[in-house]
XYZ file of C-alpha atoms in Angstrom:
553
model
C 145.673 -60.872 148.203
C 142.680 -59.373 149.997
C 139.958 -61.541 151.373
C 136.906 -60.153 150.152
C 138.406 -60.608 146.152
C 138.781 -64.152 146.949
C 134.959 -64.719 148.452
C 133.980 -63.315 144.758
C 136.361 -65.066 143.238
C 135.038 -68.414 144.846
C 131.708 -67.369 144.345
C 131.616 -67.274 140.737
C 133.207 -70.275 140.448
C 130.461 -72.672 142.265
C 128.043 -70.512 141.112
C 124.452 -69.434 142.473
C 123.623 -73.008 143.569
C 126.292 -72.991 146.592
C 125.518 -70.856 150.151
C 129.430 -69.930 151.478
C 129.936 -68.806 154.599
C 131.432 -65.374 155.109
C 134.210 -65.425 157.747
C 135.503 -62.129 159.024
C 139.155 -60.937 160.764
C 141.161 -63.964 158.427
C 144.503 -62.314 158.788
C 147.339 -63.601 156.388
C 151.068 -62.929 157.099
C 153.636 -62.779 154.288
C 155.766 -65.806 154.142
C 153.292 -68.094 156.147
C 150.322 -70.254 155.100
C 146.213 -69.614 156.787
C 144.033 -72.375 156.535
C 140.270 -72.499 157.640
C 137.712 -74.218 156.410
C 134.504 -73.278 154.276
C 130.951 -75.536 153.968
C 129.514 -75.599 151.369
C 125.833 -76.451 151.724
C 123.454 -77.826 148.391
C 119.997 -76.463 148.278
C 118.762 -79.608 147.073
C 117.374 -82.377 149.625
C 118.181 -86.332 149.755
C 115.429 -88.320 149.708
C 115.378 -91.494 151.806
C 115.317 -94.931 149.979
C 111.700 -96.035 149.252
C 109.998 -99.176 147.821
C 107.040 -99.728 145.553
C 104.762 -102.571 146.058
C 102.236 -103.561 143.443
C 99.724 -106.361 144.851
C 98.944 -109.452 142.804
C 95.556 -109.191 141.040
C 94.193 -112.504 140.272
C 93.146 -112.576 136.451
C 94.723 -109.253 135.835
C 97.087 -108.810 132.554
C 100.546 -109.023 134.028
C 99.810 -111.859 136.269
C 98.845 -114.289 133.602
C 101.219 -113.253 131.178
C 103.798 -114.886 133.937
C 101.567 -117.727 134.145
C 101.756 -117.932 129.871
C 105.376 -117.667 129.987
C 105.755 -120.515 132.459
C 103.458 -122.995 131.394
C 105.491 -125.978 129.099
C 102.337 -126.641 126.940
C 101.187 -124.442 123.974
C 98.544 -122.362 125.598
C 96.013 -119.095 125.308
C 95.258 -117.438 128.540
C 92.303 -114.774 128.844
C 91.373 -112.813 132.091
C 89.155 -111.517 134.162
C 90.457 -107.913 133.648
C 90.784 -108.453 129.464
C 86.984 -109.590 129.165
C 85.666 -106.751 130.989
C 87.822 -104.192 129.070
C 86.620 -106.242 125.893
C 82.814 -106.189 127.177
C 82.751 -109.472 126.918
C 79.544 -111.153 128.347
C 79.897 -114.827 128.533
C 83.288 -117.220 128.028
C 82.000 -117.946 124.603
C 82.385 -114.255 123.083
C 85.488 -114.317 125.168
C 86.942 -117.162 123.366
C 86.373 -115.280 119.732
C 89.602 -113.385 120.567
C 91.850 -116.278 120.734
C 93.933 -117.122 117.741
C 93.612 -120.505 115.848
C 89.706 -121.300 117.835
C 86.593 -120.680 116.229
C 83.229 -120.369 118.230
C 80.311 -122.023 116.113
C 76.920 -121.119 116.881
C 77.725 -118.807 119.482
C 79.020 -121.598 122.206
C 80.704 -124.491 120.523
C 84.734 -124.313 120.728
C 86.883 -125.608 117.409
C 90.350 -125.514 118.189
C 92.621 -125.771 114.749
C 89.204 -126.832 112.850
C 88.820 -129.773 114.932
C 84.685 -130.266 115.775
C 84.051 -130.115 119.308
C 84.061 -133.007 120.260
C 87.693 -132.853 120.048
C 87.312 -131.174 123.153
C 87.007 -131.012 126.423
C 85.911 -128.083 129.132
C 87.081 -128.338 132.671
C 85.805 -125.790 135.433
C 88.576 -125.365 138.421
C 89.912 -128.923 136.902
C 88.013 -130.903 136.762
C 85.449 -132.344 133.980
C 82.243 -130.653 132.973
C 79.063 -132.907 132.086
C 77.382 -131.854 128.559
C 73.917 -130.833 128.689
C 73.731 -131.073 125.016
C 71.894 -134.918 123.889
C 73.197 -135.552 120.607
C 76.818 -133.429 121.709
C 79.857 -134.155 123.851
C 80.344 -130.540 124.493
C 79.572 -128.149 127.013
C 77.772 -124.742 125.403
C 80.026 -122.044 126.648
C 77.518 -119.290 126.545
C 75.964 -120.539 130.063
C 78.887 -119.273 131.640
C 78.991 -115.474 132.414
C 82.406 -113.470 132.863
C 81.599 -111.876 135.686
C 81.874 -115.129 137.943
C 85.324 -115.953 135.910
C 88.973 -115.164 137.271
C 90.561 -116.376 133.773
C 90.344 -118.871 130.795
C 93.624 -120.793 129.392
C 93.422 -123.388 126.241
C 95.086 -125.547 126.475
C 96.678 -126.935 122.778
C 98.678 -129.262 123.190
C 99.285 -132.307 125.743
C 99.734 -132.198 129.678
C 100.273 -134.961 132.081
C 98.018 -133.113 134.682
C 95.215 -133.288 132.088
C 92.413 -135.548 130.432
C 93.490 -137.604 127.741
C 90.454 -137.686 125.535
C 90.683 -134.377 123.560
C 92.434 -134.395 120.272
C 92.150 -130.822 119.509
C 92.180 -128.455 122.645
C 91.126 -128.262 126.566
C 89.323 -125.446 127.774
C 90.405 -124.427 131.384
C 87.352 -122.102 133.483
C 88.353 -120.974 136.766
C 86.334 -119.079 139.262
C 86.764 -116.161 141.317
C 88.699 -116.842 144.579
C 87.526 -114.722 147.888
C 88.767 -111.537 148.029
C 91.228 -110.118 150.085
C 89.159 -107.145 151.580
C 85.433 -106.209 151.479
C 83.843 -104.839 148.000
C 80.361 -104.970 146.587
C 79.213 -103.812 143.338
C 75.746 -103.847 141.486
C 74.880 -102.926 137.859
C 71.261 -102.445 135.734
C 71.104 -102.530 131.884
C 68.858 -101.630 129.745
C 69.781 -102.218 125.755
C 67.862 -100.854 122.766
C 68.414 -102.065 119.454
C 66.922 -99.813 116.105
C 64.273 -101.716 113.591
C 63.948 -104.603 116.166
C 62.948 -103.350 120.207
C 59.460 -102.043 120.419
C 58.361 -103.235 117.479
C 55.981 -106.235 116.234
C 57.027 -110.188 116.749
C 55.462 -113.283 117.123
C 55.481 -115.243 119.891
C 53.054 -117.488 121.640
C 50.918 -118.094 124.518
C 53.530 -119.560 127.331
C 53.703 -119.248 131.156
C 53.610 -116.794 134.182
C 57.319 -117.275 134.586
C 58.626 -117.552 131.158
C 61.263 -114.372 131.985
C 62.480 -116.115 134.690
C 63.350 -118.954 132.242
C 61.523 -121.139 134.313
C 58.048 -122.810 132.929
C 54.838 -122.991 135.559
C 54.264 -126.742 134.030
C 52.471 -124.863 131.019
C 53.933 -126.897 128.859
C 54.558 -130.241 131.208
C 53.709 -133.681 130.029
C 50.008 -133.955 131.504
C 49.899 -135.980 134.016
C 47.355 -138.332 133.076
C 49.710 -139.314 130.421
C 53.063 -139.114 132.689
C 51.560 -141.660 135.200
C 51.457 -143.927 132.710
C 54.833 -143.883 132.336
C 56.850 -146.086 129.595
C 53.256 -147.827 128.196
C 52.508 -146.781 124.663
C 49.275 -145.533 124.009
C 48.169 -147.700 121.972
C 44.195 -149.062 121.809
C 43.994 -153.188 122.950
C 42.622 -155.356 120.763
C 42.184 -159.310 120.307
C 45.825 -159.556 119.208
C 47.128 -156.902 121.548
C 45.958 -156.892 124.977
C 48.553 -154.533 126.476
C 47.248 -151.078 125.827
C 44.089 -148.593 126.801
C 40.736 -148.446 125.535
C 39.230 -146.075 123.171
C 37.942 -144.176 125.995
C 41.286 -144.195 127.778
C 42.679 -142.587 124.841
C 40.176 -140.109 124.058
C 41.359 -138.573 127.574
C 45.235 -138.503 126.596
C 44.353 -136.086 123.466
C 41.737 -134.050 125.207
C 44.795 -133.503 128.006
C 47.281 -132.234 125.868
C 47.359 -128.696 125.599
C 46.115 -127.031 123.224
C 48.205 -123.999 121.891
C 49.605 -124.400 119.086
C 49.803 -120.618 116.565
C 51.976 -118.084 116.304
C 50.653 -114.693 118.051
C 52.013 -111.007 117.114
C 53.662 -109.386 120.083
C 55.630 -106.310 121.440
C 59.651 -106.797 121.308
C 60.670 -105.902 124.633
C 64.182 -104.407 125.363
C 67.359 -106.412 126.737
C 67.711 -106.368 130.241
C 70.336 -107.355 132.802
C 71.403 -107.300 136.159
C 74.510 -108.107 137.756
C 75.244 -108.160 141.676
C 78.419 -109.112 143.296
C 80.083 -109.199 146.858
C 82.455 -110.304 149.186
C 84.591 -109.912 152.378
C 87.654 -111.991 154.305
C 87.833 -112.171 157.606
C 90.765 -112.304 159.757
C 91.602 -113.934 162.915
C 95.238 -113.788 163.825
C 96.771 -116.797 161.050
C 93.810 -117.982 159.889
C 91.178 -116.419 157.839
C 87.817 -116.550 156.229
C 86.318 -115.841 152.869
C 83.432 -115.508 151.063
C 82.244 -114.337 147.429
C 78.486 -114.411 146.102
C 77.880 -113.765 142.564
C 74.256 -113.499 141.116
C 73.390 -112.353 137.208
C 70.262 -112.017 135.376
C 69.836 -111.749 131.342
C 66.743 -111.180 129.357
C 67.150 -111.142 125.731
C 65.131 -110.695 122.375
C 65.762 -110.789 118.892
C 63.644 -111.401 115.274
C 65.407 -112.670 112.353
C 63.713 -112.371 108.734
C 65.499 -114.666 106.137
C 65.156 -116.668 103.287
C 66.284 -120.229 102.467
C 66.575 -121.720 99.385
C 67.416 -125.084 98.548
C 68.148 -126.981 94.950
C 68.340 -130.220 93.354
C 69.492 -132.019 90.403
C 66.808 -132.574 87.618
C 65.752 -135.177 85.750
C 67.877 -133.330 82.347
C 70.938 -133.067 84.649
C 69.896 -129.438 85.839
C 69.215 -127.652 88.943
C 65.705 -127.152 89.893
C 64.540 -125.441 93.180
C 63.429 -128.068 95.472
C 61.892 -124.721 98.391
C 62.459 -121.552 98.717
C 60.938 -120.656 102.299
C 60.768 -117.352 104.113
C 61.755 -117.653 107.816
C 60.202 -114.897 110.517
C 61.924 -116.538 113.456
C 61.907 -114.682 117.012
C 64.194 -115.989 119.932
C 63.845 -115.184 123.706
C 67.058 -115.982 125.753
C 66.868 -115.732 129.062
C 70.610 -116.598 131.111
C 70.580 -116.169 134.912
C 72.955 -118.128 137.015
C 75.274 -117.547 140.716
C 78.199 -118.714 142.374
C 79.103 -119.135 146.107
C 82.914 -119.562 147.123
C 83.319 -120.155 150.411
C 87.599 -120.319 151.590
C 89.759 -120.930 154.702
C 93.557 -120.082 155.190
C 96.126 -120.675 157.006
C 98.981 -118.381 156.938
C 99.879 -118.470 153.209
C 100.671 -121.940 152.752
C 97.478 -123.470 153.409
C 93.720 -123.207 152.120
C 90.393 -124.872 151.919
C 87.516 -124.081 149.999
C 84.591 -124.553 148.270
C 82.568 -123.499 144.850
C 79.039 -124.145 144.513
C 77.759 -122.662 141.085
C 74.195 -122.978 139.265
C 73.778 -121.812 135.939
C 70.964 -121.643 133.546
C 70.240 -120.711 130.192
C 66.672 -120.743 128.634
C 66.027 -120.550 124.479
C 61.769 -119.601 123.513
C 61.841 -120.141 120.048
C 58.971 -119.313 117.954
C 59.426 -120.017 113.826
C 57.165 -119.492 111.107
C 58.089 -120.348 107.909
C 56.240 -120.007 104.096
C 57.077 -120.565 100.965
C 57.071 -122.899 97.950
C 58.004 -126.396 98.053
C 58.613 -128.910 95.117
C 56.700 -131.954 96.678
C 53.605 -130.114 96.374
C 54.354 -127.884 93.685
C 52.975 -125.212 95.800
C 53.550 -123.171 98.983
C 53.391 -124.400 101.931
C 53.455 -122.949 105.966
C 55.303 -124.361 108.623
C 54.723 -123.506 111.956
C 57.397 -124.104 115.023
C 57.099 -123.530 119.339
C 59.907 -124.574 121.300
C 61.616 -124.351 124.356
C 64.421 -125.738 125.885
C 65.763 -125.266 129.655
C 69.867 -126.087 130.082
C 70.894 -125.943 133.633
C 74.329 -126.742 135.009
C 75.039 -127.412 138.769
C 78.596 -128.240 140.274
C 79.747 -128.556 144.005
C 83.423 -128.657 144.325
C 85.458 -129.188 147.807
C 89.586 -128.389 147.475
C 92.646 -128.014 149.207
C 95.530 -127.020 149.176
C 98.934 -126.714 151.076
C 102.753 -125.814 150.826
C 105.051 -127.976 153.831
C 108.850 -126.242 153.611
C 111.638 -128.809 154.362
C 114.404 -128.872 155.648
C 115.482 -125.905 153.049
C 113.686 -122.971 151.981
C 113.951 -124.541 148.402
C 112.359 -127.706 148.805
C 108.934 -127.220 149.230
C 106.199 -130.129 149.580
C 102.893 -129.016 147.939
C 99.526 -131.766 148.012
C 96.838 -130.754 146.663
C 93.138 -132.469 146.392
C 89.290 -131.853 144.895
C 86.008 -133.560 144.462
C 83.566 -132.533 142.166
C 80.080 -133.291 141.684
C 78.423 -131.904 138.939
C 74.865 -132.294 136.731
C 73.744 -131.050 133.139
C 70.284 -130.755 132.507
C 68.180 -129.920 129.222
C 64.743 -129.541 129.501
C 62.360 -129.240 126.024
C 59.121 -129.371 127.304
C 56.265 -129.951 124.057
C 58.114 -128.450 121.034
C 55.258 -128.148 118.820
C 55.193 -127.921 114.754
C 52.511 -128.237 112.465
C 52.412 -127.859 108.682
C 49.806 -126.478 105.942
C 49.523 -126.905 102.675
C 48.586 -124.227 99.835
C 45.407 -125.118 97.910
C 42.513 -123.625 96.152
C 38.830 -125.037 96.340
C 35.943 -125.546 94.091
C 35.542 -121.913 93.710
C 39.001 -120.977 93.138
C 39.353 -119.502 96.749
C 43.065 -120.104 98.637
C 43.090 -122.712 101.173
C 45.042 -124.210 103.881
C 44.777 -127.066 104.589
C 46.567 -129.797 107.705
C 48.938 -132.130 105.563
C 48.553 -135.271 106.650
C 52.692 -135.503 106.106
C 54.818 -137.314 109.023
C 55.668 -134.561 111.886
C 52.399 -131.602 110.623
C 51.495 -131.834 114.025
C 53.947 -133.501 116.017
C 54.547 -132.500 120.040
C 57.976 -133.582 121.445
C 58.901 -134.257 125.210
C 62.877 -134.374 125.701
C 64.764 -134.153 128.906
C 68.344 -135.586 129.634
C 70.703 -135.412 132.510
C 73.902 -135.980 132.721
C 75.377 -136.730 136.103
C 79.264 -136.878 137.141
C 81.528 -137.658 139.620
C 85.223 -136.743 139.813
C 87.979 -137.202 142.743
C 91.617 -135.923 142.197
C 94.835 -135.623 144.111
C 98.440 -133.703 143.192
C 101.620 -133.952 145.192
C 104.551 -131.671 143.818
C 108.259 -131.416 145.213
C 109.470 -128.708 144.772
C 113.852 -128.944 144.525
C 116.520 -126.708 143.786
C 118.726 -127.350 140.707
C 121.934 -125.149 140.041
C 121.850 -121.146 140.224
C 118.681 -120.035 140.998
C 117.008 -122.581 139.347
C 114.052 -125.076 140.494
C 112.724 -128.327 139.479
C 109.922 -129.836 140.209
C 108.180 -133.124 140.249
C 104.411 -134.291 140.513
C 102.530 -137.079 140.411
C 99.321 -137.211 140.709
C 95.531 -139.449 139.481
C 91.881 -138.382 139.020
C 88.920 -141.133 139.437
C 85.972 -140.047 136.898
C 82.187 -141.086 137.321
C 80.097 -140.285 134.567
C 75.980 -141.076 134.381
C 73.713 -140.034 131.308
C 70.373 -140.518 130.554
C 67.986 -139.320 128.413
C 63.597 -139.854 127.781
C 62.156 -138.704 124.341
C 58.691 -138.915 123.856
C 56.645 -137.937 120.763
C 52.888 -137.242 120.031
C 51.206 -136.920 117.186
C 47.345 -136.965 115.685
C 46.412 -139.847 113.389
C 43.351 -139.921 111.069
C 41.411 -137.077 111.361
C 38.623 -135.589 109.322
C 39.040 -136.229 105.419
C 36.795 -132.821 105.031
C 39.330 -130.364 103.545
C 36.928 -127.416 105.549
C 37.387 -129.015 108.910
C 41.494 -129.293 108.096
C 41.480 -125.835 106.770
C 40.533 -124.876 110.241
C 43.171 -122.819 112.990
C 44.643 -126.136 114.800
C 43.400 -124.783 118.126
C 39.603 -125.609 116.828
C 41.165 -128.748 114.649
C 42.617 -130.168 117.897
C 39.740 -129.422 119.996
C 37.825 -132.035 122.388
C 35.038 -132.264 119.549
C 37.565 -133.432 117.123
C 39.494 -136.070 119.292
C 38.244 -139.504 119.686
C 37.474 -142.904 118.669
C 34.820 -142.449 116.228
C 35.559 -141.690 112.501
C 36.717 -138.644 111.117
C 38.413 -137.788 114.462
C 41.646 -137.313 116.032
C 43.657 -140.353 117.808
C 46.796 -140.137 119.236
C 49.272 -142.733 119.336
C 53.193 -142.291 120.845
C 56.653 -143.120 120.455
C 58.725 -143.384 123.673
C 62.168 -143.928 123.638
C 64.541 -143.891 126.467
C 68.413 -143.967 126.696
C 70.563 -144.885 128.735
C 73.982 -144.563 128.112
C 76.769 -147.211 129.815
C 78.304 -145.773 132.842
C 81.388 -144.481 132.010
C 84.750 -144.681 134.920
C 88.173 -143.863 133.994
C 90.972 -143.388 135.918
């Protein structure tokens, strides 16, 4: 047995894979036993022993499918990382996604078919005032998705929860401070075929109507506002409260006068969207910030028509009008947020959320067609807008004490909330014409003398609350690697709501169907307003509301 036949003999056994060592001058004696010893060395390396970490993303997928799993109530949970994948651009197009909730109108929540007041909307937890006046309901289009970490609806009962809705409870949270500094900043410009750049109607408004905002264009005058909850009404020998003739005159000849449709260029959409933020560190403690600021600018012209029937005399249906609508909306959204947070470690924070929102609707409506009462056509004319604006300043804490084991944990927690709901309709304006021909067979439009032809409404309600809360958990262990835990906790609600309606309208007025054929900016002019005959007076309705205040505990 030589030694080079066993080195091939070994080698093409462990194949190409294996490095052997040759050894020379092994000597082997017959009758005896040589031993030495061979390494074998891999050509492969061994890594060493690694870890991946994966940080927690507030509002991202995985993180609040953990939070779905381990919530006891039935629940839908949408964030921040779905709605911008979906393109989402406010909660209320958000909420379209969720299974057994409907979204009417674009920003009114039915859960299970249930209206909305059934409901209830709760920003970081605590109530939302409605800036709605005939609605207990917060319109979820104010609220954009870029200053949202997530959405959950709620279905079903909670303890830690307001008792009043029937049907579901719609959770917003915020954006919390981030953990390093980012800052991001995006421009759109939209363009939508048969409608941008073409004609609309629209009317003569303000110098900052795209900023939502009105210039007082369209305020109450103030000769009339000083006044404030008189009726103008004229004294006489059985009424002695009221204004003179002359006093009166004035209030018409103040109001403005704009009250036609205009054609006009459809601008394109527009937004902008600007966000930042940064956390600052200082040994244990820390502090955050995060600013949010959007801007929205909208248009859109809808062409339909509406038909509407009723039972005849013979038991059949006759049409009672048939009207063709050329409505044009401008919606202007522009709103920001400003959380402010301080830590502790990891077991304790502060912070605060001050958020303003608003939302703006410039509605112009024209609308023609025929109409049974008359047995002819007839043109309605419609100017409105309405400001809703939604402020809330919320303070919070909270904080996580360990005991005397790891696994019981003490965590308080506390918030007060202020917030306000506006709506603002500053001098909606309609006025109606009716379809007639004259002595010489010529068409003719003339100023019905019908209730609300040339009305001019004043609205404005606000809606003011006050909430304090506290939680205290403890936090146990059970058996295995199981916890329990146990809270109690209560929540003091102030609620204020009030609301001022005022409408104006024209009495009287020239008989002479040529002066009521007339556009209504020469009908309503300072020549056509005043005590004599044949002219314009203008008496009021005020009416103001004020609702009970409303605590519960």
């Amino acid at each position: 047995f030589k030694q080079k036949t066993a080195y091939e003999m070994l080698r093409s056994l462990v194949g190409s894979e294996m490095c052997i060592r040759d050894r020379d001058n092994i000597e082997i004696l017959p009758g005896l036993v040589t031993e030495r010893t061979i390494e074998l060395t891999p050509i492969s390396l061994e890594l060493e022993e690694y870890v991946v970490l994966a940080p927690h993303i507030e509002g991202g997928i995985a993180s609040l499918q953990q939070e779905k799993k381990e919530v006891s109530t039935v629940a839908d949970v949408i964030g921040a990382e779905q709605m911008t994948k979906s393109g989402d651009s406010d909660a209320a197009a958000a909420l379209k996604r969720v299974t057994g909730l409907t979204v009417v109108g674009g920003k009114y929540v039915y859960v299970r078919g249930l209206g909305e007041r059934y409901s209830c909307t709760l920003l970081n937890g605590s109530l939302l005032p409605s800036p709605e006046p005939e609605r207990r309901v917060v319109p979820l289009d104010i609220f954009p998705t870029n200053i949202l970490e997530s959405i959950i609806i709620t279905k079903t009962f909670s303890p830690d929860l307001p008792g009043e809705f029937g049907g579901g409870a719609v959770l917003l949270r915020t954006r919390g401070v981030p953990d390093d500094f980012f800052f991001k900043a995006s421009i759109s410009v939209g363009y939508a075929f048969g409608d941008t750049f073409t004609q609309g109607i629209s009317y003569r408004g303000g110098t900052t109507d795209w900023l939502g905002i009105d210039d007082g264009t369209r305020a109450l005058p103030k000769l009339i506002a000083d006044q404030g909850e008189k009726k103008l009404v004229e004294k006489t020998p059985f009424q002695q409260e009221g204004f003179t003739a002359e006093e009166i005159e004035r209030f018409g000849e103040a109001m403005p006068n704009t009250w036609s449709a205009r054609s006009t260029l459809t601008a394109p959409p527009l937004g902008l969207a600007i966000m930042g933020g940064d956390r600052f560190k200082f040994g244990e403690h820390a502090f955050g910030i995060l600013g949010s600021f959007s801007y929205g600018y909208d248009t859109g012209n809808v062409t339909k028509t509406k038909s509407s029937f009723a039972q005849g005399s013979e038991g059949d249906l006759v049409l009672e009008r048939k009207l063709r609508y050329d409505i044009a909306n401008t919606n202007v959204k522009m709103g920001g947020i400003l959380d402010l947070g301080y830590f502790i470690g990891d077991d304790h924070k502060i912070g605060s959320t001050m958020l303003l929102i608003r939302t703006t609707d410039n509605d112009t409506a024209v609308a023609e067609g025929f109409n049974r009462e008359i047995a002819d056509d007839i043109r309605i004319t419609r100017l409105g807008w309405v400001e809703q604006m939604l402020i809330a300043e919320q303070v919070r804490g909270s904080h996580l004490f360990r005991l005397a084991s790891e696994r019981w944990k003490l965590r308080p927690e506390y918030r007060y909330t202020f917030s306000t709901g506006t709506r603002y309709e500053p001098d909606r304006r309609m006025t109606r014409y009716d379809h007639t021909k004259d002595e010489e067979g010529n068409d003719l439009w003339i100023l019905t003398p019908a209730t609300l032809s040339n009305e001019r409404l004043y609205s404005d309600l606000t809606d003011l609350n006050h909430e304090v809360g506290a939680d205290i958990g403890l936090e146990f262990p059970l058996w295995l690697e199981l916890t329990g835990l146990f809270k109690q906790g209560f929540s003091f609600f102030h609620k204020e709501r009030e609301v001022d309606t005022r409408r104006f309208q024209f009495g009287k007025g020239p008989k002479d169907a040529a002066i009521r054929s007339l556009p209504p900016e020469e009908l309503f002019s300072p020549d056509n307003i005043g005590p004599e005959k044949n002219q314009f007076v203008l008496p009021v309705s005020y009416t103001h509301l004020t609702l009970p205040t409303i605590y519960s505990v």
